[in-house]
């Protein structure tokens, strides 16, 4: 067993024994039913090796981790014109803040808060029907994960559609400011469905390889090295909402969380990592997920801010 395998096994055992696990996201009723006593971790390396621990093959709702993939697609579609639609500064506010959107006149602060992701969905929708836009998103994720079995959990999508009043408020406000092109219902439909995609840690760690390895995976280019760098920068600054500073401070790598309890982490040039534990903290980030990543980056000396002293 090498150092990484030993550490991953240790982290999985440690997380299984934790009693403080955070709370599952019950504001989306279907997510409220998930058993909080689960933990998974998967790490893919430059040589193609994948090291897993705990419930690494259990599928969960990827929620906002999907925004990394929709950002990649939206940038591919309209390039730098995207920055006229959405900013790239940390929000310092909750992920579904209405107040911030109002004082910034409908232009979301960054692509990873909910309003920003609605703008991305609108860009991907442009010229398409909702079914086609969703098909493009799913196709891209299956491609980068190299797994055609990845699908949308329709129960979660319905649950969010029935209760997503705050997201509807954000989308309607953006439409009132002329910041959305497609009908609000279409934009919300695409957004709720891509958040409801179900994947395992192993599948997400595979899907994140292009961000860890300068836009390339399996010998093919997924996007330019410059774009991969920029997406990583946004993940570092904005990937954990108003918990992004704390995540950078403790973990020290670009990461994107989802309220399903997953976190996709990128160690540039070295690894793509996914951890999952359904209990989240007040900022909407997986409690044990962050702890596990902190242990991993410390143990491996993987912080982008410098090695362990
Ligand atoms: N679908 C979730 C929402 O709109 C995403 C939030 C998250 O994962 O951070 O509330």
PDB file of C-alpha atoms and ligand atoms in Angstrom:
ATOM      1  CA  UNK A   1       0.000   0.000   0.000  1.00  0.00           C
ATOM      2  CA  UNK A   2       1.495   3.390  -0.969  1.00  0.00           C
ATOM      3  CA  UNK A   3       1.175   6.636   0.991  1.00  0.00           C
ATOM      4  CA  UNK A   4      -1.999   7.812  -0.795  1.00  0.00           C
ATOM      5  CA  UNK A   5      -3.777   4.466  -0.447  1.00  0.00           C
ATOM      6  CA  UNK A   6      -2.904   4.346   3.257  1.00  0.00           C
ATOM      7  CA  UNK A   7      -4.105   7.908   3.811  1.00  0.00           C
ATOM      8  CA  UNK A   8      -7.385   7.397   1.909  1.00  0.00           C
ATOM      9  CA  UNK A   9      -8.137   4.245   3.963  1.00  0.00           C
ATOM     10  CA  UNK A  10      -7.318   6.121   7.168  1.00  0.00           C
ATOM     11  CA  UNK A  11      -9.552   9.072   6.223  1.00  0.00           C
ATOM     12  CA  UNK A  12     -12.460   6.748   5.301  1.00  0.00           C
ATOM     13  CA  UNK A  13     -12.173   4.960   8.660  1.00  0.00           C
ATOM     14  CA  UNK A  14     -11.902   8.238  10.550  1.00  0.00           C
ATOM     15  CA  UNK A  15     -14.953   9.757   8.821  1.00  0.00           C
ATOM     16  CA  UNK A  16     -17.037   6.607   9.407  1.00  0.00           C
ATOM     17  CA  UNK A  17     -16.452   7.063  13.142  1.00  0.00           C
ATOM     18  CA  UNK A  18     -17.363  10.787  13.267  1.00  0.00           C
ATOM     19  CA  UNK A  19     -20.497  11.713  15.196  1.00  0.00           C
ATOM     20  CA  UNK A  20     -20.751  15.421  14.253  1.00  0.00           C
ATOM     21  CA  UNK A  21     -21.852  15.068  10.638  1.00  0.00           C
ATOM     22  CA  UNK A  22     -23.827  18.267   9.876  1.00  0.00           C
ATOM     23  CA  UNK A  23     -27.460  18.216   8.657  1.00  0.00           C
ATOM     24  CA  UNK A  24     -28.837  16.911   5.372  1.00  0.00           C
ATOM     25  CA  UNK A  25     -30.343  19.583   3.104  1.00  0.00           C
ATOM     26  CA  UNK A  26     -34.014  19.144   3.964  1.00  0.00           C
ATOM     27  CA  UNK A  27     -35.081  22.324   2.094  1.00  0.00           C
ATOM     28  CA  UNK A  28     -35.094  20.033  -0.943  1.00  0.00           C
ATOM     29  CA  UNK A  29     -37.447  17.354   0.492  1.00  0.00           C
ATOM     30  CA  UNK A  30     -35.987  14.472  -1.519  1.00  0.00           C
ATOM     31  CA  UNK A  31     -32.457  15.223  -0.242  1.00  0.00           C
ATOM     32  CA  UNK A  32     -33.795  15.244   3.316  1.00  0.00           C
ATOM     33  CA  UNK A  33     -34.339  11.477   3.002  1.00  0.00           C
ATOM     34  CA  UNK A  34     -30.663  10.632   2.452  1.00  0.00           C
ATOM     35  CA  UNK A  35     -28.912   8.658   5.231  1.00  0.00           C
ATOM     36  CA  UNK A  36     -26.331  11.050   6.785  1.00  0.00           C
ATOM     37  CA  UNK A  37     -24.080   8.205   7.938  1.00  0.00           C
ATOM     38  CA  UNK A  38     -22.363   7.819   4.578  1.00  0.00           C
ATOM     39  CA  UNK A  39     -18.933   8.911   3.430  1.00  0.00           C
ATOM     40  CA  UNK A  40     -17.062   8.331   0.191  1.00  0.00           C
ATOM     41  CA  UNK A  41     -13.767   9.457  -1.319  1.00  0.00           C
ATOM     42  CA  UNK A  42     -12.128   8.941  -4.723  1.00  0.00           C
ATOM     43  CA  UNK A  43      -8.825  10.312  -6.042  1.00  0.00           C
ATOM     44  CA  UNK A  44      -7.741  10.067  -9.705  1.00  0.00           C
ATOM     45  CA  UNK A  45      -4.072  10.599 -10.505  1.00  0.00           C
ATOM     46  CA  UNK A  46      -2.154  11.729 -13.581  1.00  0.00           C
ATOM     47  CA  UNK A  47      -1.169   8.126 -14.406  1.00  0.00           C
ATOM     48  CA  UNK A  48      -4.846   7.124 -14.567  1.00  0.00           C
ATOM     49  CA  UNK A  49      -4.833   5.333 -11.223  1.00  0.00           C
ATOM     50  CA  UNK A  50      -7.893   5.808  -9.012  1.00  0.00           C
ATOM     51  CA  UNK A  51      -7.809   5.338  -5.254  1.00  0.00           C
ATOM     52  CA  UNK A  52     -11.163   4.994  -3.455  1.00  0.00           C
ATOM     53  CA  UNK A  53     -12.450   4.634   0.098  1.00  0.00           C
ATOM     54  CA  UNK A  54     -15.798   4.282   1.915  1.00  0.00           C
ATOM     55  CA  UNK A  55     -18.992   4.670  -0.158  1.00  0.00           C
ATOM     56  CA  UNK A  56     -17.110   5.811  -3.278  1.00  0.00           C
ATOM     57  CA  UNK A  57     -19.537   4.033  -5.616  1.00  0.00           C
ATOM     58  CA  UNK A  58     -22.803   5.263  -4.099  1.00  0.00           C
ATOM     59  CA  UNK A  59     -24.530   7.821  -6.321  1.00  0.00           C
ATOM     60  CA  UNK A  60     -25.694  11.081  -4.774  1.00  0.00           C
ATOM     61  CA  UNK A  61     -27.220  14.326  -6.000  1.00  0.00           C
ATOM     62  CA  UNK A  62     -24.361  16.410  -7.388  1.00  0.00           C
ATOM     63  CA  UNK A  63     -26.349  19.650  -7.013  1.00  0.00           C
ATOM     64  CA  UNK A  64     -24.070  22.674  -7.433  1.00  0.00           C
ATOM     65  CA  UNK A  65     -21.040  20.647  -8.497  1.00  0.00           C
ATOM     66  CA  UNK A  66     -22.893  20.570 -11.849  1.00  0.00           C
ATOM     67  CA  UNK A  67     -22.173  24.314 -12.153  1.00  0.00           C
ATOM     68  CA  UNK A  68     -18.514  23.553 -12.911  1.00  0.00           C
ATOM     69  CA  UNK A  69     -19.623  21.618 -15.978  1.00  0.00           C
ATOM     70  CA  UNK A  70     -22.214  24.178 -17.102  1.00  0.00           C
ATOM     71  CA  UNK A  71     -19.555  26.900 -16.723  1.00  0.00           C
ATOM     72  CA  UNK A  72     -17.248  24.892 -19.000  1.00  0.00           C
ATOM     73  CA  UNK A  73     -20.039  24.530 -21.565  1.00  0.00           C
ATOM     74  CA  UNK A  74     -21.157  28.175 -21.401  1.00  0.00           C
ATOM     75  CA  UNK A  75     -17.554  29.369 -21.860  1.00  0.00           C
ATOM     76  CA  UNK A  76     -17.203  26.991 -24.796  1.00  0.00           C
ATOM     77  CA  UNK A  77     -20.337  28.431 -26.344  1.00  0.00           C
ATOM     78  CA  UNK A  78     -19.808  32.203 -26.020  1.00  0.00           C
ATOM     79  CA  UNK A  79     -16.234  32.595 -24.677  1.00  0.00           C
ATOM     80  CA  UNK A  80     -15.345  35.784 -22.841  1.00  0.00           C
ATOM     81  CA  UNK A  81     -18.726  37.350 -23.712  1.00  0.00           C
ATOM     82  CA  UNK A  82     -19.912  35.295 -20.717  1.00  0.00           C
ATOM     83  CA  UNK A  83     -18.387  37.888 -18.379  1.00  0.00           C
ATOM     84  CA  UNK A  84     -20.939  40.436 -19.557  1.00  0.00           C
ATOM     85  CA  UNK A  85     -23.633  38.144 -18.119  1.00  0.00           C
ATOM     86  CA  UNK A  86     -21.985  37.107 -14.857  1.00  0.00           C
ATOM     87  CA  UNK A  87     -19.173  38.440 -12.639  1.00  0.00           C
ATOM     88  CA  UNK A  88     -16.174  36.620 -11.206  1.00  0.00           C
ATOM     89  CA  UNK A  89     -15.835  37.909  -7.660  1.00  0.00           C
ATOM     90  CA  UNK A  90     -16.542  35.997  -4.442  1.00  0.00           C
ATOM     91  CA  UNK A  91     -20.056  36.729  -3.207  1.00  0.00           C
ATOM     92  CA  UNK A  92     -19.499  36.734   0.566  1.00  0.00           C
ATOM     93  CA  UNK A  93     -23.232  36.023   0.703  1.00  0.00           C
ATOM     94  CA  UNK A  94     -25.434  32.899   0.874  1.00  0.00           C
ATOM     95  CA  UNK A  95     -25.700  30.910  -2.360  1.00  0.00           C
ATOM     96  CA  UNK A  96     -29.309  31.913  -2.912  1.00  0.00           C
ATOM     97  CA  UNK A  97     -29.117  35.570  -1.837  1.00  0.00           C
ATOM     98  CA  UNK A  98     -31.806  37.745  -3.383  1.00  0.00           C
ATOM     99  CA  UNK A  99     -30.609  40.996  -1.835  1.00  0.00           C
ATOM    100  CA  UNK A 100     -27.212  40.943  -3.568  1.00  0.00           C
ATOM    101  CA  UNK A 101     -28.792  40.319  -6.954  1.00  0.00           C
ATOM    102  CA  UNK A 102     -31.057  43.308  -6.491  1.00  0.00           C
ATOM    103  CA  UNK A 103     -28.359  45.805  -5.662  1.00  0.00           C
ATOM    104  CA  UNK A 104     -26.240  44.537  -8.530  1.00  0.00           C
ATOM    105  CA  UNK A 105     -29.171  44.973 -10.941  1.00  0.00           C
ATOM    106  CA  UNK A 106     -29.626  41.341 -11.901  1.00  0.00           C
ATOM    107  CA  UNK A 107     -25.994  40.563 -12.811  1.00  0.00           C
ATOM    108  CA  UNK A 108     -24.889  37.637 -10.603  1.00  0.00           C
ATOM    109  CA  UNK A 109     -21.621  38.125  -8.711  1.00  0.00           C
ATOM    110  CA  UNK A 110     -20.109  34.839  -9.945  1.00  0.00           C
ATOM    111  CA  UNK A 111     -21.100  31.695 -11.910  1.00  0.00           C
ATOM    112  CA  UNK A 112     -21.377  29.436  -8.849  1.00  0.00           C
ATOM    113  CA  UNK A 113     -24.041  31.186  -6.789  1.00  0.00           C
ATOM    114  CA  UNK A 114     -27.527  30.109  -7.850  1.00  0.00           C
ATOM    115  CA  UNK A 115     -28.225  33.286  -9.848  1.00  0.00           C
ATOM    116  CA  UNK A 116     -24.929  32.809 -11.706  1.00  0.00           C
ATOM    117  CA  UNK A 117     -25.827  29.235 -12.574  1.00  0.00           C
ATOM    118  CA  UNK A 118     -29.205  30.419 -13.877  1.00  0.00           C
ATOM    119  CA  UNK A 119     -27.294  32.765 -16.227  1.00  0.00           C
ATOM    120  CA  UNK A 120     -25.164  29.795 -17.381  1.00  0.00           C
ATOM    121  CA  UNK A 121     -28.302  27.710 -18.019  1.00  0.00           C
ATOM    122  CA  UNK A 122     -29.705  30.597 -20.076  1.00  0.00           C
ATOM    123  CA  UNK A 123     -26.525  30.752 -22.204  1.00  0.00           C
ATOM    124  CA  UNK A 124     -26.612  26.983 -22.814  1.00  0.00           C
ATOM    125  CA  UNK A 125     -30.338  27.201 -23.641  1.00  0.00           C
ATOM    126  CA  UNK A 126     -29.915  29.944 -26.243  1.00  0.00           C
ATOM    127  CA  UNK A 127     -31.111  28.630 -29.618  1.00  0.00           C
ATOM    128  CA  UNK A 128     -32.172  25.300 -28.077  1.00  0.00           C
ATOM    129  CA  UNK A 129     -35.168  23.684 -26.460  1.00  0.00           C
ATOM    130  CA  UNK A 130     -34.778  22.737 -22.754  1.00  0.00           C
ATOM    131  CA  UNK A 131     -34.529  19.036 -23.634  1.00  0.00           C
ATOM    132  CA  UNK A 132     -31.642  19.718 -26.044  1.00  0.00           C
ATOM    133  CA  UNK A 133     -29.813  21.933 -23.555  1.00  0.00           C
ATOM    134  CA  UNK A 134     -30.104  19.257 -20.864  1.00  0.00           C
ATOM    135  CA  UNK A 135     -28.992  16.653 -23.381  1.00  0.00           C
ATOM    136  CA  UNK A 136     -25.841  18.711 -24.067  1.00  0.00           C
ATOM    137  CA  UNK A 137     -25.052  18.986 -20.355  1.00  0.00           C
ATOM    138  CA  UNK A 138     -25.565  15.272 -19.715  1.00  0.00           C
ATOM    139  CA  UNK A 139     -23.573  14.348 -22.806  1.00  0.00           C
ATOM    140  CA  UNK A 140     -20.632  16.489 -21.658  1.00  0.00           C
ATOM    141  CA  UNK A 141     -20.625  15.041 -18.142  1.00  0.00           C
ATOM    142  CA  UNK A 142     -20.831  11.462 -19.460  1.00  0.00           C
ATOM    143  CA  UNK A 143     -17.979  12.251 -21.832  1.00  0.00           C
ATOM    144  CA  UNK A 144     -15.594  13.683 -19.215  1.00  0.00           C
ATOM    145  CA  UNK A 145     -16.505  10.957 -16.684  1.00  0.00           C
ATOM    146  CA  UNK A 146     -16.187   8.327 -19.413  1.00  0.00           C
ATOM    147  CA  UNK A 147     -19.426   6.762 -18.193  1.00  0.00           C
ATOM    148  CA  UNK A 148     -22.694   6.612 -20.157  1.00  0.00           C
ATOM    149  CA  UNK A 149     -24.715   5.347 -17.215  1.00  0.00           C
ATOM    150  CA  UNK A 150     -24.818   8.823 -15.560  1.00  0.00           C
ATOM    151  CA  UNK A 151     -28.404  10.114 -15.396  1.00  0.00           C
ATOM    152  CA  UNK A 152     -30.747  12.646 -13.832  1.00  0.00           C
ATOM    153  CA  UNK A 153     -32.583  11.590 -10.659  1.00  0.00           C
ATOM    154  CA  UNK A 154     -36.094  12.639 -11.701  1.00  0.00           C
ATOM    155  CA  UNK A 155     -37.404  12.401  -8.121  1.00  0.00           C
ATOM    156  CA  UNK A 156     -34.879  15.016  -6.948  1.00  0.00           C
ATOM    157  CA  UNK A 157     -35.589  17.244  -9.974  1.00  0.00           C
ATOM    158  CA  UNK A 158     -39.335  17.129  -9.252  1.00  0.00           C
ATOM    159  CA  UNK A 159     -38.774  17.773  -5.560  1.00  0.00           C
ATOM    160  CA  UNK A 160     -36.735  20.876  -6.354  1.00  0.00           C
ATOM    161  CA  UNK A 161     -39.137  22.074  -9.026  1.00  0.00           C
ATOM    162  CA  UNK A 162     -42.020  21.887  -6.535  1.00  0.00           C
ATOM    163  CA  UNK A 163     -40.205  23.779  -3.780  1.00  0.00           C
ATOM    164  CA  UNK A 164     -37.635  26.004  -5.532  1.00  0.00           C
ATOM    165  CA  UNK A 165     -39.409  29.288  -4.845  1.00  0.00           C
ATOM    166  CA  UNK A 166     -36.226  31.214  -4.069  1.00  0.00           C
ATOM    167  CA  UNK A 167     -34.641  30.116  -7.331  1.00  0.00           C
ATOM    168  CA  UNK A 168     -37.837  31.160  -9.135  1.00  0.00           C
ATOM    169  CA  UNK A 169     -37.572  34.552  -7.434  1.00  0.00           C
ATOM    170  CA  UNK A 170     -33.937  34.937  -8.587  1.00  0.00           C
ATOM    171  CA  UNK A 171     -34.798  33.964 -12.171  1.00  0.00           C
ATOM    172  CA  UNK A 172     -37.803  36.266 -12.317  1.00  0.00           C
ATOM    173  CA  UNK A 173     -35.753  39.156 -10.990  1.00  0.00           C
ATOM    174  CA  UNK A 174     -33.033  38.541 -13.585  1.00  0.00           C
ATOM    175  CA  UNK A 175     -35.655  38.405 -16.321  1.00  0.00           C
ATOM    176  CA  UNK A 176     -37.087  41.725 -15.069  1.00  0.00           C
ATOM    177  CA  UNK A 177     -33.565  43.200 -15.468  1.00  0.00           C
ATOM    178  CA  UNK A 178     -33.285  41.768 -19.001  1.00  0.00           C
ATOM    179  CA  UNK A 179     -30.533  39.442 -17.842  1.00  0.00           C
ATOM    180  CA  UNK A 180     -32.251  36.263 -19.102  1.00  0.00           C
ATOM    181  CA  UNK A 181     -33.098  35.573 -22.731  1.00  0.00           C
ATOM    182  CA  UNK A 182     -35.194  32.388 -22.485  1.00  0.00           C
ATOM    183  CA  UNK A 183     -38.509  31.994 -20.623  1.00  0.00           C
ATOM    184  CA  UNK A 184     -38.002  31.753 -16.858  1.00  0.00           C
ATOM    185  CA  UNK A 185     -39.624  28.287 -16.711  1.00  0.00           C
ATOM    186  CA  UNK A 186     -37.195  26.919 -19.287  1.00  0.00           C
ATOM    187  CA  UNK A 187     -34.167  28.305 -17.440  1.00  0.00           C
ATOM    188  CA  UNK A 188     -35.394  26.938 -14.100  1.00  0.00           C
ATOM    189  CA  UNK A 189     -36.217  23.568 -15.656  1.00  0.00           C
ATOM    190  CA  UNK A 190     -32.691  23.171 -17.052  1.00  0.00           C
ATOM    191  CA  UNK A 191     -31.151  24.360 -13.763  1.00  0.00           C
ATOM    192  CA  UNK A 192     -33.183  22.028 -11.507  1.00  0.00           C
ATOM    193  CA  UNK A 193     -32.506  19.041 -13.745  1.00  0.00           C
ATOM    194  CA  UNK A 194     -28.743  19.507 -14.008  1.00  0.00           C
ATOM    195  CA  UNK A 195     -28.553  19.938 -10.205  1.00  0.00           C
ATOM    196  CA  UNK A 196     -30.420  16.617  -9.912  1.00  0.00           C
ATOM    197  CA  UNK A 197     -27.824  14.585 -11.820  1.00  0.00           C
ATOM    198  CA  UNK A 198     -26.730  11.625  -9.678  1.00  0.00           C
ATOM    199  CA  UNK A 199     -23.078  10.544  -9.612  1.00  0.00           C
ATOM    200  CA  UNK A 200     -20.682   8.697  -7.342  1.00  0.00           C
ATOM    201  CA  UNK A 201     -17.356   9.981  -5.969  1.00  0.00           C
ATOM    202  CA  UNK A 202     -15.548   7.752  -8.455  1.00  0.00           C
ATOM    203  CA  UNK A 203     -17.507   9.196 -11.414  1.00  0.00           C
ATOM    204  CA  UNK A 204     -16.983  12.805 -10.267  1.00  0.00           C
ATOM    205  CA  UNK A 205     -13.270  12.309  -9.647  1.00  0.00           C
ATOM    206  CA  UNK A 206     -13.048  10.988 -13.205  1.00  0.00           C
ATOM    207  CA  UNK A 207     -15.077  13.947 -14.527  1.00  0.00           C
ATOM    208  CA  UNK A 208     -12.752  16.478 -12.863  1.00  0.00           C
ATOM    209  CA  UNK A 209      -9.592  15.241 -14.575  1.00  0.00           C
ATOM    210  CA  UNK A 210      -9.653  17.881 -17.315  1.00  0.00           C
ATOM    211  CA  UNK A 211      -9.474  20.606 -14.637  1.00  0.00           C
ATOM    212  CA  UNK A 212      -6.540  18.950 -12.859  1.00  0.00           C
ATOM    213  CA  UNK A 213      -4.562  18.211 -16.018  1.00  0.00           C
ATOM    214  CA  UNK A 214      -4.582  21.498 -17.990  1.00  0.00           C
ATOM    215  CA  UNK A 215      -7.752  20.813 -19.961  1.00  0.00           C
ATOM    216  CA  UNK A 216      -6.669  17.361 -21.129  1.00  0.00           C
ATOM    217  CA  UNK A 217      -7.737  13.842 -20.321  1.00  0.00           C
ATOM    218  CA  UNK A 218      -7.291  10.456 -21.981  1.00  0.00           C
ATOM    219  CA  UNK A 219      -4.876  12.098 -24.438  1.00  0.00           C
ATOM    220  CA  UNK A 220      -7.570  14.487 -25.695  1.00  0.00           C
ATOM    221  CA  UNK A 221      -8.162  18.204 -25.209  1.00  0.00           C
ATOM    222  CA  UNK A 222     -11.420  19.064 -23.443  1.00  0.00           C
ATOM    223  CA  UNK A 223     -10.668  22.775 -23.121  1.00  0.00           C
ATOM    224  CA  UNK A 224      -7.655  25.087 -23.300  1.00  0.00           C
ATOM    225  CA  UNK A 225      -5.133  25.136 -20.409  1.00  0.00           C
ATOM    226  CA  UNK A 226      -5.938  28.824 -19.913  1.00  0.00           C
ATOM    227  CA  UNK A 227      -9.650  28.104 -19.399  1.00  0.00           C
ATOM    228  CA  UNK A 228      -8.924  25.205 -17.065  1.00  0.00           C
ATOM    229  CA  UNK A 229      -6.761  27.561 -14.984  1.00  0.00           C
ATOM    230  CA  UNK A 230      -9.474  30.172 -14.880  1.00  0.00           C
ATOM    231  CA  UNK A 231     -12.191  27.727 -13.842  1.00  0.00           C
ATOM    232  CA  UNK A 232      -9.888  26.508 -11.072  1.00  0.00           C
ATOM    233  CA  UNK A 233      -9.366  30.112  -9.941  1.00  0.00           C
ATOM    234  CA  UNK A 234     -13.124  30.624  -9.744  1.00  0.00           C
ATOM    235  CA  UNK A 235     -13.542  27.370  -7.821  1.00  0.00           C
ATOM    236  CA  UNK A 236     -10.956  28.506  -5.297  1.00  0.00           C
ATOM    237  CA  UNK A 237     -12.500  31.959  -4.809  1.00  0.00           C
ATOM    238  CA  UNK A 238     -16.206  31.149  -5.135  1.00  0.00           C
ATOM    239  CA  UNK A 239     -16.713  27.355  -5.011  1.00  0.00           C
ATOM    240  CA  UNK A 240     -17.902  27.260  -1.402  1.00  0.00           C
ATOM    241  CA  UNK A 241     -20.034  30.426  -1.376  1.00  0.00           C
ATOM    242  CA  UNK A 242     -19.548  32.398   1.834  1.00  0.00           C
ATOM    243  CA  UNK A 243     -17.426  29.508   3.130  1.00  0.00           C
ATOM    244  CA  UNK A 244     -14.838  29.880   0.326  1.00  0.00           C
ATOM    245  CA  UNK A 245     -12.277  31.725   2.458  1.00  0.00           C
ATOM    246  CA  UNK A 246     -12.428  29.096   5.179  1.00  0.00           C
ATOM    247  CA  UNK A 247     -12.087  26.301   2.594  1.00  0.00           C
ATOM    248  CA  UNK A 248      -9.014  27.954   1.024  1.00  0.00           C
ATOM    249  CA  UNK A 249      -7.559  28.556   4.486  1.00  0.00           C
ATOM    250  CA  UNK A 250      -8.000  24.972   5.661  1.00  0.00           C
ATOM    251  CA  UNK A 251      -7.849  22.872   2.486  1.00  0.00           C
ATOM    252  CA  UNK A 252      -5.957  25.064   0.036  1.00  0.00           C
ATOM    253  CA  UNK A 253      -7.161  23.731  -3.328  1.00  0.00           C
ATOM    254  CA  UNK A 254      -9.860  24.762  -5.829  1.00  0.00           C
ATOM    255  CA  UNK A 255     -13.119  23.018  -4.939  1.00  0.00           C
ATOM    256  CA  UNK A 256     -16.828  23.069  -5.693  1.00  0.00           C
ATOM    257  CA  UNK A 257     -19.426  21.922  -3.221  1.00  0.00           C
ATOM    258  CA  UNK A 258     -23.068  20.910  -3.608  1.00  0.00           C
ATOM    259  CA  UNK A 259     -25.844  20.722  -1.014  1.00  0.00           C
ATOM    260  CA  UNK A 260     -26.078  16.979  -1.720  1.00  0.00           C
ATOM    261  CA  UNK A 261     -22.858  16.798   0.347  1.00  0.00           C
ATOM    262  CA  UNK A 262     -20.344  16.293  -2.458  1.00  0.00           C
ATOM    263  CA  UNK A 263     -17.183  18.318  -3.050  1.00  0.00           C
ATOM    264  CA  UNK A 264     -15.101  18.140  -6.218  1.00  0.00           C
ATOM    265  CA  UNK A 265     -11.501  19.163  -5.530  1.00  0.00           C
ATOM    266  CA  UNK A 266      -8.738  19.925  -8.011  1.00  0.00           C
ATOM    267  CA  UNK A 267      -5.036  19.528  -7.243  1.00  0.00           C
ATOM    268  CA  UNK A 268      -3.503  21.091 -10.366  1.00  0.00           C
ATOM    269  CA  UNK A 269      -1.112  18.748 -12.142  1.00  0.00           C
ATOM    270  CA  UNK A 270      -1.609  16.000  -9.554  1.00  0.00           C
ATOM    271  CA  UNK A 271      -5.130  14.803  -8.886  1.00  0.00           C
ATOM    272  CA  UNK A 272      -8.870  15.210  -9.188  1.00  0.00           C
ATOM    273  CA  UNK A 273     -10.651  14.335  -5.950  1.00  0.00           C
ATOM    274  CA  UNK A 274     -14.254  13.842  -4.912  1.00  0.00           C
ATOM    275  CA  UNK A 275     -15.500  13.436  -1.359  1.00  0.00           C
ATOM    276  CA  UNK A 276     -19.075  12.979  -0.223  1.00  0.00           C
ATOM    277  CA  UNK A 277     -20.919  13.043   3.067  1.00  0.00           C
ATOM    278  CA  UNK A 278     -24.552  14.253   3.018  1.00  0.00           C
ATOM    279  CA  UNK A 279     -24.491  16.402   6.174  1.00  0.00           C
ATOM    280  CA  UNK A 280     -23.829  20.071   5.400  1.00  0.00           C
ATOM    281  CA  UNK A 281     -22.928  23.139   7.445  1.00  0.00           C
ATOM    282  CA  UNK A 282     -24.653  26.525   7.548  1.00  0.00           C
ATOM    283  CA  UNK A 283     -22.999  27.675   4.327  1.00  0.00           C
ATOM    284  CA  UNK A 284     -24.279  24.608   2.448  1.00  0.00           C
ATOM    285  CA  UNK A 285     -20.941  22.765   2.331  1.00  0.00           C
ATOM    286  CA  UNK A 286     -20.327  19.145   3.371  1.00  0.00           C
ATOM    287  CA  UNK A 287     -19.012  19.096   6.914  1.00  0.00           C
ATOM    288  CA  UNK A 288     -17.084  15.832   6.754  1.00  0.00           C
ATOM    289  CA  UNK A 289     -16.204  16.417   3.107  1.00  0.00           C
ATOM    290  CA  UNK A 290     -14.193  19.478   4.033  1.00  0.00           C
ATOM    291  CA  UNK A 291     -12.575  17.737   6.982  1.00  0.00           C
ATOM    292  CA  UNK A 292     -11.583  14.800   4.766  1.00  0.00           C
ATOM    293  CA  UNK A 293     -10.092  17.087   2.104  1.00  0.00           C
ATOM    294  CA  UNK A 294      -8.201  18.981   4.783  1.00  0.00           C
ATOM    295  CA  UNK A 295      -6.676  15.695   5.987  1.00  0.00           C
ATOM    296  CA  UNK A 296      -5.868  14.665   2.421  1.00  0.00           C
ATOM    297  CA  UNK A 297      -4.185  17.893   1.282  1.00  0.00           C
ATOM    298  CA  UNK A 298      -2.225  18.147   4.529  1.00  0.00           C
ATOM    299  CA  UNK A 299      -1.130  14.516   4.407  1.00  0.00           C
ATOM    300  CA  UNK A 300      -0.077  14.680   0.759  1.00  0.00           C
ATOM    301  CA  UNK A 301       1.338  18.241   0.851  1.00  0.00           C
ATOM    302  CA  UNK A 302      -1.145  19.167  -1.895  1.00  0.00           C
ATOM    303  CA  UNK A 303      -2.161  22.702  -0.880  1.00  0.00           C
ATOM    304  CA  UNK A 304      -1.631  25.062  -3.827  1.00  0.00           C
ATOM    305  CA  UNK A 305      -0.220  27.582  -1.335  1.00  0.00           C
ATOM    306  CA  UNK A 306       2.877  25.548  -0.549  1.00  0.00           C
ATOM    307  CA  UNK A 307       3.938  22.266   1.056  1.00  0.00           C
ATOM    308  CA  UNK A 308       3.485  21.323   4.701  1.00  0.00           C
ATOM    309  CA  UNK A 309       6.285  22.815   6.803  1.00  0.00           C
TER     310      UNK A 309
HETATM  311  N1  LIG B   1     -30.093  23.040  -6.411  1.00  0.00           N
HETATM  312  C1  LIG B   1     -29.604  23.697  -5.237  1.00  0.00           C
HETATM  313  C2  LIG B   1     -30.367  24.997  -5.019  1.00  0.00           C
HETATM  314  O1  LIG B   1     -30.715  25.617  -5.952  1.00  0.00           O
HETATM  315  C3  LIG B   1     -28.148  23.947  -5.417  1.00  0.00           C
HETATM  316  C4  LIG B   1     -27.475  24.561  -4.205  1.00  0.00           C
HETATM  317  C5  LIG B   1     -26.133  23.949  -3.900  1.00  0.00           C
HETATM  318  O2  LIG B   1     -25.861  22.791  -4.204  1.00  0.00           O
HETATM  319  O3  LIG B   1     -25.299  24.642  -3.322  1.00  0.00           O
HETATM  320  O4  LIG B   1     -30.649  25.399  -3.945  1.00  0.00           O
END
